[in-house]
PDB file of C-alpha atoms in Angstrom:
ATOM      1  CA  MET A1315      -7.592  -0.071 -13.834  1.00 52.00           C
ATOM      2  CA  ASN A1316      -5.727   2.845 -15.420  1.00 63.00           C
ATOM      3  CA  ALA A1317      -7.399   3.016 -18.828  1.00 62.00           C
ATOM      4  CA  PRO A1318      -9.638   6.023 -19.318  1.00 61.00           C
ATOM      5  CA  THR A1319     -13.330   5.305 -19.621  1.00 67.00           C
ATOM      6  CA  ALA A1320     -15.422   6.654 -22.496  1.00 69.00           C
ATOM      7  CA  GLY A1321     -15.899  10.390 -22.151  1.00 75.00           C
ATOM      8  CA  GLU A1322     -13.571  10.677 -19.166  1.00 81.00           C
ATOM      9  CA  SER A1323     -11.586  13.913 -19.070  1.00 88.00           C
ATOM     10  CA  GLY A1324      -7.971  14.116 -17.956  1.00 87.00           C
ATOM     11  CA  CYS A1325      -9.029  15.572 -14.616  1.00 91.00           C
ATOM     12  CA  GLN A1326     -11.617  12.865 -14.093  1.00 93.00           C
ATOM     13  CA  LEU A1327      -9.019  10.222 -14.909  1.00 92.00           C
ATOM     14  CA  MET A1328      -6.512  11.675 -12.422  1.00 93.00           C
ATOM     15  CA  LYS A1329      -9.176  11.928  -9.701  1.00 94.00           C
ATOM     16  CA  ARG A1330     -10.195   8.313 -10.312  1.00 94.00           C
ATOM     17  CA  LEU A1331      -6.556   7.211 -10.169  1.00 94.00           C
ATOM     18  CA  ALA A1332      -6.088   9.110  -6.902  1.00 96.00           C
ATOM     19  CA  LYS A1333      -9.123   7.345  -5.437  1.00 97.00           C
ATOM     20  CA  GLU A1334      -7.765   3.957  -6.588  1.00 96.00           C
ATOM     21  CA  LEU A1335      -4.382   4.742  -5.017  1.00 97.00           C
ATOM     22  CA  LYS A1336      -6.053   5.581  -1.705  1.00 97.00           C
ATOM     23  CA  VAL A1337      -7.864   2.232  -1.748  1.00 97.00           C
ATOM     24  CA  SER A1338      -4.649   0.393  -2.602  1.00 97.00           C
ATOM     25  CA  ILE A1339      -2.761   2.164   0.197  1.00 98.00           C
ATOM     26  CA  ALA A1340      -5.469   1.261   2.720  1.00 98.00           C
ATOM     27  CA  LYS A1341      -5.440  -2.398   1.644  1.00 97.00           C
ATOM     28  CA  SER A1342      -1.649  -2.563   1.817  1.00 97.00           C
ATOM     29  CA  GLN A1343      -1.642  -0.967   5.275  1.00 97.00           C
ATOM     30  CA  GLU A1344      -4.252  -3.452   6.476  1.00 98.00           C
ATOM     31  CA  HIS A1345      -2.219  -6.363   5.092  1.00 97.00           C
ATOM     32  CA  ALA A1346       0.941  -4.961   6.721  1.00 97.00           C
ATOM     33  CA  ALA A1347      -0.853  -4.758  10.077  1.00 98.00           C
ATOM     34  CA  GLU A1348      -1.941  -8.395   9.730  1.00 98.00           C
ATOM     35  CA  VAL A1349       1.618  -9.476   8.893  1.00 98.00           C
ATOM     36  CA  ALA A1350       3.033  -7.487  11.827  1.00 97.00           C
ATOM     37  CA  SER A1351       0.486  -9.086  14.140  1.00 97.00           C
ATOM     38  CA  ARG A1352       1.442 -12.550  12.902  1.00 97.00           C
ATOM     39  CA  ILE A1353       5.118 -11.772  13.485  1.00 97.00           C
ATOM     40  CA  THR A1354       4.306 -10.752  17.064  1.00 97.00           C
ATOM     41  CA  GLU A1355       2.357 -13.991  17.588  1.00 96.00           C
ATOM     42  CA  LEU A1356       5.206 -16.106  16.245  1.00 96.00           C
ATOM     43  CA  GLU A1357       7.834 -14.287  18.306  1.00 96.00           C
ATOM     44  CA  ALA A1358       5.777 -14.908  21.459  1.00 95.00           C
ATOM     45  CA  GLN A1359       5.872 -18.673  20.991  1.00 95.00           C
ATOM     46  CA  ALA A1360       8.115 -20.796  23.215  1.00 94.00           C
ATOM     47  CA  ILE A1361      10.109 -21.924  20.184  1.00 95.00           C
ATOM     48  CA  PRO A1362       9.597 -19.295  17.481  1.00 94.00           C
ATOM     49  CA  ASP A1363       9.940 -20.357  13.854  1.00 95.00           C
ATOM     50  CA  GLN A1364      12.745 -18.000  12.837  1.00 96.00           C
ATOM     51  CA  SER A1365      12.530 -18.833   9.129  1.00 96.00           C
ATOM     52  CA  GLN A1366       8.829 -17.986   9.047  1.00 97.00           C
ATOM     53  CA  ILE A1367       9.428 -14.817  11.065  1.00 97.00           C
ATOM     54  CA  SER A1368      12.205 -13.799   8.681  1.00 97.00           C
ATOM     55  CA  ALA A1369       9.992 -14.397   5.639  1.00 97.00           C
ATOM     56  CA  LEU A1370       7.166 -12.393   7.187  1.00 97.00           C
ATOM     57  CA  LYS A1371       9.542  -9.545   8.038  1.00 98.00           C
ATOM     58  CA  GLN A1372      10.629  -9.437   4.388  1.00 98.00           C
ATOM     59  CA  THR A1373       6.980  -9.361   3.325  1.00 97.00           C
ATOM     60  CA  LEU A1374       6.312  -6.567   5.796  1.00 98.00           C
ATOM     61  CA  GLU A1375       9.227  -4.538   4.419  1.00 98.00           C
ATOM     62  CA  VAL A1376       7.936  -4.954   0.862  1.00 97.00           C
ATOM     63  CA  LEU A1377       4.462  -3.837   1.932  1.00 97.00           C
ATOM     64  CA  ARG A1378       5.843  -0.792   3.756  1.00 97.00           C
ATOM     65  CA  LYS A1379       7.888   0.217   0.715  1.00 98.00           C
ATOM     66  CA  LYS A1380       4.823  -0.195  -1.506  1.00 97.00           C
ATOM     67  CA  VAL A1381       2.783   2.044   0.802  1.00 97.00           C
ATOM     68  CA  GLU A1382       5.567   4.639   0.858  1.00 97.00           C
ATOM     69  CA  GLU A1383       5.848   4.652  -2.946  1.00 97.00           C
ATOM     70  CA  GLU A1384       2.083   4.824  -3.423  1.00 97.00           C
ATOM     71  CA  ARG A1385       1.820   7.707  -0.941  1.00 97.00           C
ATOM     72  CA  ALA A1386       4.482   9.601  -2.889  1.00 97.00           C
ATOM     73  CA  SER A1387       2.633   8.937  -6.155  1.00 96.00           C
ATOM     74  CA  LEU A1388      -0.643  10.017  -4.585  1.00 97.00           C
ATOM     75  CA  SER A1389       0.921  13.219  -3.279  1.00 97.00           C
ATOM     76  CA  GLU A1390       2.304  14.080  -6.709  1.00 96.00           C
ATOM     77  CA  LEU A1391      -0.999  13.243  -8.377  1.00 95.00           C
ATOM     78  CA  GLU A1392      -2.922  15.380  -5.899  1.00 96.00           C
ATOM     79  CA  ASP A1393      -0.541  18.280  -6.591  1.00 95.00           C
ATOM     80  CA  VAL A1394      -1.166  17.964 -10.344  1.00 94.00           C
ATOM     81  CA  ILE A1395      -4.921  17.755  -9.750  1.00 95.00           C
ATOM     82  CA  SER A1396      -4.937  20.849  -7.536  1.00 94.00           C
ATOM     83  CA  GLU A1397      -2.858  22.814 -10.060  1.00 93.00           C
ATOM     84  CA  ASN A1398      -4.771  21.793 -13.166  1.00 91.00           C
ATOM     85  CA  CYS A1399      -8.325  20.768 -12.304  1.00 91.00           C
TER      86      CYS A1399
END
């Protein structure tokens, strides 16, 4: 994923990495939305499975942190690209 391809310049590499980060962020956000929806479904049940809800909430937190970290990385990478490419 991160290895430069033959003949790829530094700017091309950074732009490719930025594109890959955007895709990863979108996938993580989609997964987080699915997990949040499942939590809502479980909570609406007559007898909600609290252990499953708790596990899904932990998963959701991990996904949200991943998105936050990737957004920060993307922002920094875009700054470097705009300054140097």
